[in-house]
PDB file of C-alpha atoms in Angstrom:
ATOM      1  CA  UNK A  27       3.700  90.071 -18.264  1.00 63.00           C
ATOM      2  CA  UNK A  28       1.036  89.975 -15.898  1.00 71.00           C
ATOM      3  CA  UNK A  29      -1.443  92.890 -15.676  1.00 72.00           C
ATOM      4  CA  UNK A  30      -4.502  95.289 -15.649  1.00 70.00           C
ATOM      5  CA  UNK A  31      -6.303  97.181 -17.332  1.00 63.00           C
ATOM      6  CA  UNK A  32      -5.951 100.714 -15.435  1.00 56.00           C
ATOM      7  CA  UNK A  33      -1.569  99.709 -15.371  1.00 58.00           C
ATOM      8  CA  UNK A  34       0.106 102.284 -14.831  1.00 49.00           C
ATOM      9  CA  UNK A  35       3.372 100.690 -15.790  1.00 61.00           C
ATOM     10  CA  UNK A  36       4.847 100.231 -18.511  1.00 77.00           C
ATOM     11  CA  UNK A  37       7.440  97.494 -19.459  1.00 83.00           C
ATOM     12  CA  UNK A  38       9.067  97.559 -22.709  1.00 84.00           C
ATOM     13  CA  UNK A  39      10.310  94.453 -24.747  1.00 86.00           C
ATOM     14  CA  UNK A  40      13.452  96.455 -24.349  1.00 89.00           C
ATOM     15  CA  UNK A  41      13.132  95.954 -20.233  1.00 90.00           C
ATOM     16  CA  UNK A  42      12.696  92.268 -21.497  1.00 91.00           C
ATOM     17  CA  UNK A  43      15.745  91.773 -23.173  1.00 92.00           C
ATOM     18  CA  UNK A  44      17.610  93.920 -20.872  1.00 94.00           C
ATOM     19  CA  UNK A  45      16.532  91.291 -18.159  1.00 95.00           C
ATOM     20  CA  UNK A  46      17.439  88.710 -19.983  1.00 95.00           C
ATOM     21  CA  UNK A  47      21.203  89.806 -20.668  1.00 96.00           C
ATOM     22  CA  UNK A  48      21.171  90.806 -17.573  1.00 97.00           C
ATOM     23  CA  UNK A  49      20.932  87.177 -15.910  1.00 98.00           C
ATOM     24  CA  UNK A  50      22.860  85.689 -18.561  1.00 98.00           C
ATOM     25  CA  UNK A  51      26.035  88.267 -16.887  1.00 98.00           C
ATOM     26  CA  UNK A  52      25.311  87.105 -13.379  1.00 98.00           C
ATOM     27  CA  UNK A  53      25.097  83.226 -14.265  1.00 98.00           C
ATOM     28  CA  UNK A  54      27.600  83.337 -16.572  1.00 98.00           C
ATOM     29  CA  UNK A  55      30.659  82.717 -13.849  1.00 97.00           C
ATOM     30  CA  UNK A  56      28.329  80.012 -12.227  1.00 97.00           C
ATOM     31  CA  UNK A  57      28.176  78.415 -16.494  1.00 97.00           C
ATOM     32  CA  UNK A  58      24.217  78.836 -16.353  1.00 98.00           C
ATOM     33  CA  UNK A  59      22.324  79.821 -18.733  1.00 97.00           C
ATOM     34  CA  UNK A  60      18.661  81.407 -20.008  1.00 95.00           C
ATOM     35  CA  UNK A  61      16.995  81.847 -23.577  1.00 90.00           C
ATOM     36  CA  UNK A  62      13.355  83.600 -23.210  1.00 88.00           C
ATOM     37  CA  UNK A  63      11.546  80.871 -25.202  1.00 87.00           C
ATOM     38  CA  UNK A  64       7.938  82.836 -24.697  1.00 86.00           C
ATOM     39  CA  UNK A  65       6.644  86.244 -24.288  1.00 85.00           C
ATOM     40  CA  UNK A  66       2.834  86.552 -23.041  1.00 86.00           C
ATOM     41  CA  UNK A  67       1.422  89.900 -21.715  1.00 86.00           C
ATOM     42  CA  UNK A  68      -1.581  88.334 -19.496  1.00 85.00           C
ATOM     43  CA  UNK A  69      -5.027  90.848 -18.765  1.00 85.00           C
ATOM     44  CA  UNK A  70      -5.867  89.641 -15.469  1.00 84.00           C
ATOM     45  CA  UNK A  71      -6.558  91.977 -12.696  1.00 83.00           C
ATOM     46  CA  UNK A  72      -6.505  88.948  -9.875  1.00 84.00           C
ATOM     47  CA  UNK A  73      -3.021  88.220 -10.522  1.00 84.00           C
ATOM     48  CA  UNK A  74      -1.587  91.506 -11.919  1.00 84.00           C
ATOM     49  CA  UNK A  75      -1.617  92.325  -8.094  1.00 86.00           C
ATOM     50  CA  UNK A  76      -1.329  89.171  -6.265  1.00 83.00           C
ATOM     51  CA  UNK A  77      -1.906  89.355  -2.257  1.00 80.00           C
ATOM     52  CA  UNK A  78      -1.713  85.492  -1.424  1.00 80.00           C
ATOM     53  CA  UNK A  79      -0.467  81.612  -1.721  1.00 77.00           C
ATOM     54  CA  UNK A  80      -3.811  80.817  -2.939  1.00 81.00           C
ATOM     55  CA  UNK A  81      -3.910  83.573  -6.225  1.00 83.00           C
ATOM     56  CA  UNK A  82       0.004  82.291  -6.501  1.00 85.00           C
ATOM     57  CA  UNK A  83      -0.925  78.884  -6.907  1.00 84.00           C
ATOM     58  CA  UNK A  84      -4.154  79.895  -9.208  1.00 87.00           C
ATOM     59  CA  UNK A  85      -2.220  81.632 -11.355  1.00 89.00           C
ATOM     60  CA  UNK A  86       0.933  78.801 -11.850  1.00 88.00           C
ATOM     61  CA  UNK A  87      -2.028  76.093 -12.518  1.00 88.00           C
ATOM     62  CA  UNK A  88      -3.151  78.675 -15.428  1.00 90.00           C
ATOM     63  CA  UNK A  89      -0.174  79.626 -16.913  1.00 90.00           C
ATOM     64  CA  UNK A  90       2.934  77.857 -16.184  1.00 90.00           C
ATOM     65  CA  UNK A  91       4.715  76.251 -19.420  1.00 91.00           C
ATOM     66  CA  UNK A  92       7.113  73.649 -20.017  1.00 90.00           C
ATOM     67  CA  UNK A  93       8.357  71.208 -17.034  1.00 90.00           C
ATOM     68  CA  UNK A  94      10.340  71.610 -13.887  1.00 89.00           C
ATOM     69  CA  UNK A  95      13.400  72.988 -15.211  1.00 92.00           C
ATOM     70  CA  UNK A  96      11.133  75.443 -17.251  1.00 93.00           C
ATOM     71  CA  UNK A  97      11.947  78.077 -15.509  1.00 95.00           C
ATOM     72  CA  UNK A  98       8.483  80.913 -15.469  1.00 94.00           C
ATOM     73  CA  UNK A  99       8.643  84.099 -13.786  1.00 94.00           C
ATOM     74  CA  UNK A 100       6.434  86.643 -14.125  1.00 93.00           C
ATOM     75  CA  UNK A 101       6.028  90.098 -13.639  1.00 92.00           C
ATOM     76  CA  UNK A 102       3.077  91.881 -11.722  1.00 91.00           C
ATOM     77  CA  UNK A 103       2.309  95.073 -10.615  1.00 87.00           C
ATOM     78  CA  UNK A 104       2.216  94.637  -7.188  1.00 86.00           C
ATOM     79  CA  UNK A 105       3.364  92.047  -4.708  1.00 87.00           C
ATOM     80  CA  UNK A 106       1.477  92.222  -1.270  1.00 83.00           C
ATOM     81  CA  UNK A 107       2.346  88.989   0.670  1.00 76.00           C
ATOM     82  CA  UNK A 108       2.767  87.334   4.763  1.00 64.00           C
ATOM     83  CA  UNK A 109       5.055  86.209   5.810  1.00 55.00           C
ATOM     84  CA  UNK A 110       7.040  85.517   9.416  1.00 45.00           C
ATOM     85  CA  UNK A 111      10.569  84.986   8.965  1.00 43.00           C
ATOM     86  CA  UNK A 112      12.472  84.396  12.487  1.00 38.00           C
ATOM     87  CA  UNK A 113      16.365  85.407  13.212  1.00 36.00           C
ATOM     88  CA  UNK A 114      16.897  82.789  14.408  1.00 36.00           C
ATOM     89  CA  UNK A 115      16.401  79.101  13.552  1.00 35.00           C
ATOM     90  CA  UNK A 116      17.345  76.917  10.190  1.00 34.00           C
ATOM     91  CA  UNK A 117      16.078  78.539   7.514  1.00 35.00           C
ATOM     92  CA  UNK A 118      12.519  78.814   6.565  1.00 34.00           C
ATOM     93  CA  UNK A 119      11.554  77.509   3.305  1.00 33.00           C
ATOM     94  CA  UNK A 120       9.386  79.720   1.569  1.00 32.00           C
ATOM     95  CA  UNK A 121      10.381  82.445   3.360  1.00 38.00           C
ATOM     96  CA  UNK A 122      12.358  83.803   0.044  1.00 42.00           C
ATOM     97  CA  UNK A 123      11.620  87.661  -0.896  1.00 43.00           C
ATOM     98  CA  UNK A 124      13.784  90.358  -2.030  1.00 42.00           C
ATOM     99  CA  UNK A 125      12.857  93.570   0.018  1.00 37.00           C
ATOM    100  CA  UNK A 126      14.038  97.493  -0.778  1.00 31.00           C
ATOM    101  CA  UNK A 127      13.262  97.898   2.725  1.00 29.00           C
ATOM    102  CA  UNK A 128      13.805  94.595   5.328  1.00 28.00           C
ATOM    103  CA  UNK A 129      13.999  94.679   9.179  1.00 24.00           C
ATOM    104  CA  UNK A 130      14.214  92.927  11.515  1.00 23.00           C
ATOM    105  CA  UNK A 131      11.712  89.277  12.855  1.00 21.00           C
ATOM    106  CA  UNK A 132       9.425  89.973   9.971  1.00 26.00           C
ATOM    107  CA  UNK A 133      10.136  91.615   6.292  1.00 33.00           C
ATOM    108  CA  UNK A 134       8.075  94.819   6.080  1.00 33.00           C
ATOM    109  CA  UNK A 135       5.950  94.926   3.621  1.00 37.00           C
ATOM    110  CA  UNK A 136       4.829  98.341   3.755  1.00 44.00           C
ATOM    111  CA  UNK A 137       6.325  98.952   0.255  1.00 56.00           C
ATOM    112  CA  UNK A 138       5.666  95.527  -1.008  1.00 69.00           C
ATOM    113  CA  UNK A 139       7.922  92.741  -2.248  1.00 86.00           C
ATOM    114  CA  UNK A 140       9.848  93.225  -5.101  1.00 90.00           C
ATOM    115  CA  UNK A 141      10.009  89.292  -5.762  1.00 91.00           C
ATOM    116  CA  UNK A 142       9.057  85.466  -4.980  1.00 90.00           C
ATOM    117  CA  UNK A 143      10.331  82.697  -5.464  1.00 90.00           C
ATOM    118  CA  UNK A 144       9.203  78.563  -4.948  1.00 87.00           C
ATOM    119  CA  UNK A 145      11.590  76.257  -4.323  1.00 86.00           C
ATOM    120  CA  UNK A 146      13.307  73.069  -5.838  1.00 85.00           C
ATOM    121  CA  UNK A 147      12.056  70.553  -2.992  1.00 77.00           C
ATOM    122  CA  UNK A 148       8.467  71.850  -3.378  1.00 77.00           C
ATOM    123  CA  UNK A 149       8.256  69.619  -6.369  1.00 79.00           C
ATOM    124  CA  UNK A 150       9.568  66.441  -4.256  1.00 69.00           C
ATOM    125  CA  UNK A 151       7.336  67.813  -1.433  1.00 61.00           C
ATOM    126  CA  UNK A 152       3.750  68.282  -3.260  1.00 55.00           C
ATOM    127  CA  UNK A 153       4.456  65.009  -4.552  1.00 48.00           C
ATOM    128  CA  UNK A 154       3.144  66.262  -8.109  1.00 46.00           C
ATOM    129  CA  UNK A 155       5.706  65.537 -11.808  1.00 42.00           C
ATOM    130  CA  UNK A 156       5.077  68.879 -12.648  1.00 43.00           C
ATOM    131  CA  UNK A 157       4.146  70.938 -10.061  1.00 46.00           C
ATOM    132  CA  UNK A 158       2.231  74.333  -9.598  1.00 54.00           C
ATOM    133  CA  UNK A 159       5.436  75.346  -6.865  1.00 74.00           C
ATOM    134  CA  UNK A 160       7.899  76.224  -9.416  1.00 85.00           C
ATOM    135  CA  UNK A 161       7.904  80.037 -10.628  1.00 90.00           C
ATOM    136  CA  UNK A 162       9.509  83.415 -10.034  1.00 94.00           C
ATOM    137  CA  UNK A 163       7.327  86.609  -9.088  1.00 93.00           C
ATOM    138  CA  UNK A 164       9.148  89.715  -9.528  1.00 93.00           C
ATOM    139  CA  UNK A 165       7.818  93.124  -9.372  1.00 91.00           C
ATOM    140  CA  UNK A 166       7.837  95.251 -12.835  1.00 90.00           C
ATOM    141  CA  UNK A 167       9.741  98.299 -10.990  1.00 89.00           C
ATOM    142  CA  UNK A 168      12.341  96.084 -10.971  1.00 92.00           C
ATOM    143  CA  UNK A 169      13.599  95.316 -14.548  1.00 93.00           C
ATOM    144  CA  UNK A 170      16.774  97.453 -16.225  1.00 92.00           C
ATOM    145  CA  UNK A 171      16.320 100.748 -17.652  1.00 84.00           C
ATOM    146  CA  UNK A 172      14.203 102.093 -14.556  1.00 80.00           C
ATOM    147  CA  UNK A 173      15.039 105.297 -11.931  1.00 75.00           C
ATOM    148  CA  UNK A 174      14.833 103.627  -8.389  1.00 67.00           C
ATOM    149  CA  UNK A 175      17.887 102.015  -6.848  1.00 62.00           C
ATOM    150  CA  UNK A 176      16.764  98.082  -7.633  1.00 62.00           C
ATOM    151  CA  UNK A 177      15.827  98.406 -11.252  1.00 81.00           C
ATOM    152  CA  UNK A 178      19.170  96.489 -13.138  1.00 91.00           C
ATOM    153  CA  UNK A 179      17.313  93.408 -13.397  1.00 94.00           C
ATOM    154  CA  UNK A 180      19.199  92.029  -9.748  1.00 95.00           C
ATOM    155  CA  UNK A 181      16.202  91.142  -7.938  1.00 94.00           C
ATOM    156  CA  UNK A 182      15.317  88.139 -10.593  1.00 96.00           C
ATOM    157  CA  UNK A 183      18.499  86.653 -10.099  1.00 97.00           C
ATOM    158  CA  UNK A 184      18.166  87.094  -6.372  1.00 96.00           C
ATOM    159  CA  UNK A 185      14.762  85.323  -6.646  1.00 95.00           C
ATOM    160  CA  UNK A 186      16.471  82.774  -9.417  1.00 96.00           C
ATOM    161  CA  UNK A 187      18.941  82.143  -6.999  1.00 96.00           C
ATOM    162  CA  UNK A 188      16.875  80.964  -4.726  1.00 93.00           C
ATOM    163  CA  UNK A 189      14.241  78.752  -8.072  1.00 94.00           C
ATOM    164  CA  UNK A 190      17.856  76.741  -7.964  1.00 94.00           C
ATOM    165  CA  UNK A 191      17.928  76.468  -4.115  1.00 89.00           C
ATOM    166  CA  UNK A 192      20.295  78.868  -2.405  1.00 91.00           C
ATOM    167  CA  UNK A 193      18.783  80.664   0.218  1.00 88.00           C
ATOM    168  CA  UNK A 194      19.876  84.152   1.828  1.00 91.00           C
ATOM    169  CA  UNK A 195      23.540  84.596   3.059  1.00 92.00           C
ATOM    170  CA  UNK A 196      22.183  85.820   6.200  1.00 88.00           C
ATOM    171  CA  UNK A 197      19.718  82.972   7.118  1.00 73.00           C
ATOM    172  CA  UNK A 198      20.128  81.393  10.868  1.00 57.00           C
ATOM    173  CA  UNK A 199      22.390  84.209  11.591  1.00 46.00           C
ATOM    174  CA  UNK A 200      21.765  83.713  15.116  1.00 44.00           C
ATOM    175  CA  UNK A 201      23.797  79.832  14.521  1.00 46.00           C
ATOM    176  CA  UNK A 202      26.748  79.677  12.769  1.00 40.00           C
ATOM    177  CA  UNK A 203      26.232  75.749  12.224  1.00 48.00           C
ATOM    178  CA  UNK A 204      23.380  76.532  10.046  1.00 53.00           C
ATOM    179  CA  UNK A 205      23.996  79.482   8.764  1.00 68.00           C
ATOM    180  CA  UNK A 206      22.580  79.203   4.406  1.00 78.00           C
ATOM    181  CA  UNK A 207      24.487  75.330   4.386  1.00 72.00           C
ATOM    182  CA  UNK A 208      27.076  77.234   2.137  1.00 80.00           C
ATOM    183  CA  UNK A 209      30.143  77.261   3.812  1.00 77.00           C
ATOM    184  CA  UNK A 210      32.430  80.054   2.111  1.00 87.00           C
ATOM    185  CA  UNK A 211      29.448  82.922   2.158  1.00 90.00           C
ATOM    186  CA  UNK A 212      30.885  84.852   5.985  1.00 90.00           C
ATOM    187  CA  UNK A 213      28.067  84.948   8.638  1.00 87.00           C
ATOM    188  CA  UNK A 214      25.850  88.164   8.848  1.00 88.00           C
ATOM    189  CA  UNK A 215      23.541  89.277  11.655  1.00 86.00           C
ATOM    190  CA  UNK A 216      20.836  90.616   9.340  1.00 88.00           C
ATOM    191  CA  UNK A 217      20.367  91.306   5.593  1.00 92.00           C
ATOM    192  CA  UNK A 218      22.168  94.333   4.156  1.00 92.00           C
ATOM    193  CA  UNK A 219      20.375  97.617   2.866  1.00 91.00           C
ATOM    194  CA  UNK A 220      22.199 100.200   0.678  1.00 93.00           C
ATOM    195  CA  UNK A 221      25.970  99.142  -0.229  1.00 95.00           C
ATOM    196  CA  UNK A 222      27.717  99.600   3.200  1.00 96.00           C
ATOM    197  CA  UNK A 223      31.031  98.743   2.328  1.00 96.00           C
ATOM    198  CA  UNK A 224      33.500  97.180   5.504  1.00 95.00           C
ATOM    199  CA  UNK A 225      29.956  95.685   6.644  1.00 95.00           C
ATOM    200  CA  UNK A 226      31.496  92.873   9.266  1.00 94.00           C
ATOM    201  CA  UNK A 227      28.810  92.338  11.769  1.00 91.00           C
ATOM    202  CA  UNK A 228      30.388  89.311  13.263  1.00 89.00           C
ATOM    203  CA  UNK A 229      34.045  90.948  14.209  1.00 92.00           C
ATOM    204  CA  UNK A 230      35.117  87.398  15.823  1.00 90.00           C
ATOM    205  CA  UNK A 231      34.268  85.060  12.509  1.00 86.00           C
ATOM    206  CA  UNK A 232      35.639  85.361   9.158  1.00 88.00           C
ATOM    207  CA  UNK A 233      35.771  87.273   6.870  1.00 91.00           C
ATOM    208  CA  UNK A 234      33.942  90.043   6.010  1.00 95.00           C
ATOM    209  CA  UNK A 235      29.622  90.411   5.696  1.00 95.00           C
ATOM    210  CA  UNK A 236      28.948  89.665   2.272  1.00 96.00           C
ATOM    211  CA  UNK A 237      27.454  92.649   0.675  1.00 97.00           C
ATOM    212  CA  UNK A 238      27.520  92.220  -2.903  1.00 98.00           C
ATOM    213  CA  UNK A 239      26.502  88.454  -2.770  1.00 98.00           C
ATOM    214  CA  UNK A 240      23.264  88.221  -4.845  1.00 98.00           C
ATOM    215  CA  UNK A 241      21.522  86.132  -1.917  1.00 96.00           C
ATOM    216  CA  UNK A 242      21.977  89.359   0.322  1.00 95.00           C
ATOM    217  CA  UNK A 243      19.038  92.078   0.275  1.00 94.00           C
ATOM    218  CA  UNK A 244      21.953  94.986  -1.372  1.00 94.00           C
ATOM    219  CA  UNK A 245      20.907  97.949  -3.750  1.00 92.00           C
ATOM    220  CA  UNK A 246      21.171  96.211  -7.284  1.00 93.00           C
ATOM    221  CA  UNK A 247      24.253  98.745  -7.513  1.00 93.00           C
ATOM    222  CA  UNK A 248      26.017  97.019  -5.125  1.00 95.00           C
ATOM    223  CA  UNK A 249      25.970  92.828  -5.683  1.00 96.00           C
ATOM    224  CA  UNK A 250      27.624  91.293  -8.819  1.00 97.00           C
ATOM    225  CA  UNK A 251      28.409  87.567  -7.988  1.00 98.00           C
ATOM    226  CA  UNK A 252      28.064  83.861  -6.115  1.00 98.00           C
ATOM    227  CA  UNK A 253      30.022  81.911  -4.256  1.00 95.00           C
ATOM    228  CA  UNK A 254      31.875  78.853  -5.330  1.00 92.00           C
ATOM    229  CA  UNK A 255      30.366  76.858  -2.793  1.00 88.00           C
ATOM    230  CA  UNK A 256      26.875  78.480  -4.240  1.00 92.00           C
ATOM    231  CA  UNK A 257      27.224  77.592  -7.260  1.00 94.00           C
ATOM    232  CA  UNK A 258      28.062  74.161  -6.480  1.00 89.00           C
ATOM    233  CA  UNK A 259      24.637  73.894  -4.905  1.00 87.00           C
ATOM    234  CA  UNK A 260      22.845  75.288  -7.258  1.00 92.00           C
ATOM    235  CA  UNK A 261      24.264  72.748 -10.150  1.00 92.00           C
ATOM    236  CA  UNK A 262      23.554  69.808  -7.490  1.00 85.00           C
ATOM    237  CA  UNK A 263      20.188  71.262  -6.650  1.00 86.00           C
ATOM    238  CA  UNK A 264      19.246  71.310 -10.392  1.00 91.00           C
ATOM    239  CA  UNK A 265      20.536  67.478 -11.455  1.00 87.00           C
ATOM    240  CA  UNK A 266      18.373  66.284  -7.481  1.00 81.00           C
ATOM    241  CA  UNK A 267      15.310  68.275  -8.047  1.00 83.00           C
ATOM    242  CA  UNK A 268      14.823  69.431 -11.870  1.00 90.00           C
ATOM    243  CA  UNK A 269      17.326  67.849 -14.267  1.00 90.00           C
ATOM    244  CA  UNK A 270      14.399  65.070 -16.492  1.00 88.00           C
ATOM    245  CA  UNK A 271      17.591  62.431 -16.338  1.00 89.00           C
ATOM    246  CA  UNK A 272      18.723  62.509 -12.186  1.00 84.00           C
ATOM    247  CA  UNK A 273      16.316  64.346  -9.921  1.00 81.00           C
ATOM    248  CA  UNK A 274      14.413  62.005  -7.128  1.00 68.00           C
ATOM    249  CA  UNK A 275      11.254  60.569  -8.278  1.00 66.00           C
ATOM    250  CA  UNK A 276      10.138  59.682  -5.006  1.00 58.00           C
ATOM    251  CA  UNK A 277      10.397  59.237  -1.365  1.00 50.00           C
ATOM    252  CA  UNK A 278      12.092  55.451  -0.553  1.00 48.00           C
ATOM    253  CA  UNK A 279       9.685  53.059   1.550  1.00 45.00           C
ATOM    254  CA  UNK A 280      10.664  51.656   4.537  1.00 44.00           C
ATOM    255  CA  UNK A 281       9.964  51.354   8.590  1.00 38.00           C
ATOM    256  CA  UNK A 282       8.890  54.708  10.313  1.00 47.00           C
ATOM    257  CA  UNK A 283       7.826  55.851   6.998  1.00 51.00           C
ATOM    258  CA  UNK A 284       5.722  58.872   8.212  1.00 53.00           C
ATOM    259  CA  UNK A 285       8.762  60.040  10.030  1.00 50.00           C
ATOM    260  CA  UNK A 286      11.429  59.213   7.242  1.00 52.00           C
ATOM    261  CA  UNK A 287       9.130  61.429   4.791  1.00 51.00           C
ATOM    262  CA  UNK A 288       9.432  64.455   7.363  1.00 52.00           C
ATOM    263  CA  UNK A 289      13.229  63.377   7.774  1.00 54.00           C
ATOM    264  CA  UNK A 290      13.705  63.573   3.886  1.00 53.00           C
ATOM    265  CA  UNK A 291      11.060  66.738   3.476  1.00 51.00           C
ATOM    266  CA  UNK A 292      13.889  68.895   5.594  1.00 50.00           C
ATOM    267  CA  UNK A 293      16.915  67.011   4.609  1.00 52.00           C
ATOM    268  CA  UNK A 294      16.757  66.895   1.233  1.00 44.00           C
ATOM    269  CA  UNK A 295      16.261  70.471   1.259  1.00 44.00           C
ATOM    270  CA  UNK A 296      20.388  70.689   1.485  1.00 39.00           C
ATOM    271  CA  UNK A 297      22.171  68.627  -1.374  1.00 38.00           C
ATOM    272  CA  UNK A 298      24.932  68.349   1.215  1.00 41.00           C
ATOM    273  CA  UNK A 299      23.036  66.795   3.552  1.00 43.00           C
ATOM    274  CA  UNK A 300      22.206  62.394   3.199  1.00 43.00           C
ATOM    275  CA  UNK A 301      20.029  60.439   5.271  1.00 44.00           C
ATOM    276  CA  UNK A 302      22.458  58.121   8.133  1.00 44.00           C
ATOM    277  CA  UNK A 303      19.962  57.621  10.240  1.00 44.00           C
ATOM    278  CA  UNK A 304      16.769  57.690  11.687  1.00 43.00           C
ATOM    279  CA  UNK A 305      15.708  56.445  15.104  1.00 45.00           C
ATOM    280  CA  UNK A 306      12.545  57.743  17.364  1.00 42.00           C
ATOM    281  CA  UNK A 307      13.582  59.961  19.952  1.00 41.00           C
ATOM    282  CA  UNK A 308      11.724  61.864  23.044  1.00 41.00           C
ATOM    283  CA  UNK A 309      11.036  64.583  20.647  1.00 39.00           C
ATOM    284  CA  UNK A 310       8.760  63.302  17.765  1.00 36.00           C
ATOM    285  CA  UNK A 311       9.679  64.681  14.057  1.00 39.00           C
ATOM    286  CA  UNK A 312      13.591  64.606  14.861  1.00 44.00           C
ATOM    287  CA  UNK A 313      16.366  62.704  12.386  1.00 51.00           C
ATOM    288  CA  UNK A 314      19.847  63.748  12.446  1.00 52.00           C
ATOM    289  CA  UNK A 315      22.149  63.686   9.079  1.00 54.00           C
ATOM    290  CA  UNK A 316      25.404  64.007   8.372  1.00 52.00           C
ATOM    291  CA  UNK A 317      26.441  67.302   6.546  1.00 49.00           C
ATOM    292  CA  UNK A 318      29.001  67.511   3.877  1.00 51.00           C
ATOM    293  CA  UNK A 319      30.479  69.634   1.291  1.00 51.00           C
ATOM    294  CA  UNK A 320      33.219  69.100  -0.597  1.00 50.00           C
ATOM    295  CA  UNK A 321      35.058  72.278   1.184  1.00 50.00           C
ATOM    296  CA  UNK A 322      34.839  70.034   3.729  1.00 51.00           C
ATOM    297  CA  UNK A 323      32.586  68.019   7.006  1.00 50.00           C
ATOM    298  CA  UNK A 324      30.582  71.279   7.969  1.00 48.00           C
ATOM    299  CA  UNK A 325      28.214  69.337  10.936  1.00 46.00           C
ATOM    300  CA  UNK A 326      28.191  66.405  11.757  1.00 47.00           C
ATOM    301  CA  UNK A 327      24.894  64.913  13.168  1.00 49.00           C
ATOM    302  CA  UNK A 328      23.008  67.293  11.925  1.00 50.00           C
ATOM    303  CA  UNK A 329      19.205  67.151  14.022  1.00 52.00           C
ATOM    304  CA  UNK A 330      16.261  68.248  11.539  1.00 53.00           C
ATOM    305  CA  UNK A 331      12.829  69.484  13.204  1.00 49.00           C
ATOM    306  CA  UNK A 332      10.213  69.220  11.204  1.00 40.00           C
ATOM    307  CA  UNK A 333       7.515  71.759  12.916  1.00 38.00           C
ATOM    308  CA  UNK A 334       6.283  73.652  10.396  1.00 34.00           C
ATOM    309  CA  UNK A 335       4.827  76.869  11.333  1.00 32.00           C
ATOM    310  CA  UNK A 336       1.766  78.546   9.206  1.00 30.00           C
ATOM    311  CA  UNK A 337       1.922  82.298   7.659  1.00 30.00           C
ATOM    312  CA  UNK A 338      -1.153  84.046   7.179  1.00 31.00           C
ATOM    313  CA  UNK A 339       0.185  84.151   3.324  1.00 30.00           C
ATOM    314  CA  UNK A 340       0.475  80.470   3.085  1.00 30.00           C
ATOM    315  CA  UNK A 341       3.395  78.746   1.902  1.00 29.00           C
ATOM    316  CA  UNK A 342       4.909  79.913  -1.578  1.00 28.00           C
TER     317      UNK A 342
END
């Protein structure tokens, strides 16, 4: 719990206990459970109102406990970060935010963000055995026992889904061959607001919009499920990046290593994606991966492009 001396919100231990109970109910079908090992009240105005990636890095460097398999959750009063989230193209690696009022191409920051999370492959990208990029941050108003519609504890569920390696269900909604890289989440043309039962933004594609999925932006009372494909992905990402017995320890050396490193940074994002060939192309920084899932072949020769975009708030 991160606060400042003038903090106006009142977080109780009952709220935190209810949050853990909510997480265990939400993740129980995925055979994932959480236990509260420690609670610390941190009085630091610099961290109570998160304003940039540097503050997040400093906070984690100073207060993170455990190893890569330990989930550190920070509860703060405000999250004011800047993200540029494109509606098209492969899912952005760090645009993982749950916002009460999100629209179109960029996140609407007028009311601030409700939560933000690191992603598991950041641990490999930074090269740190216990990388700083390993935490979930949520706004205090999202905890249970509060009146707003997003105060049933589901923001934490959403952000921890990212911590396990899930994307938004609406990621890359313009191109059905990318999506969120889980084949049993129907395509959706942008994030959901409220709980629009029967929403079908792509009538020509299978399934209604997954408005009840934890990885959409629907109101807390509307979301209640992960799909079997998302469950499989979370477990595989856990084994690949966080499980100390099975996780990736580094990138393999070889010919064209600089190109291979860039390829692996993208392809390791997706558990089902393995590098089958790396070759130079007219467009540098391009490789090919074969993308498969246990539900069948989703795409072959998937192009992985690594032109990184800079955001005003940095990468989280």
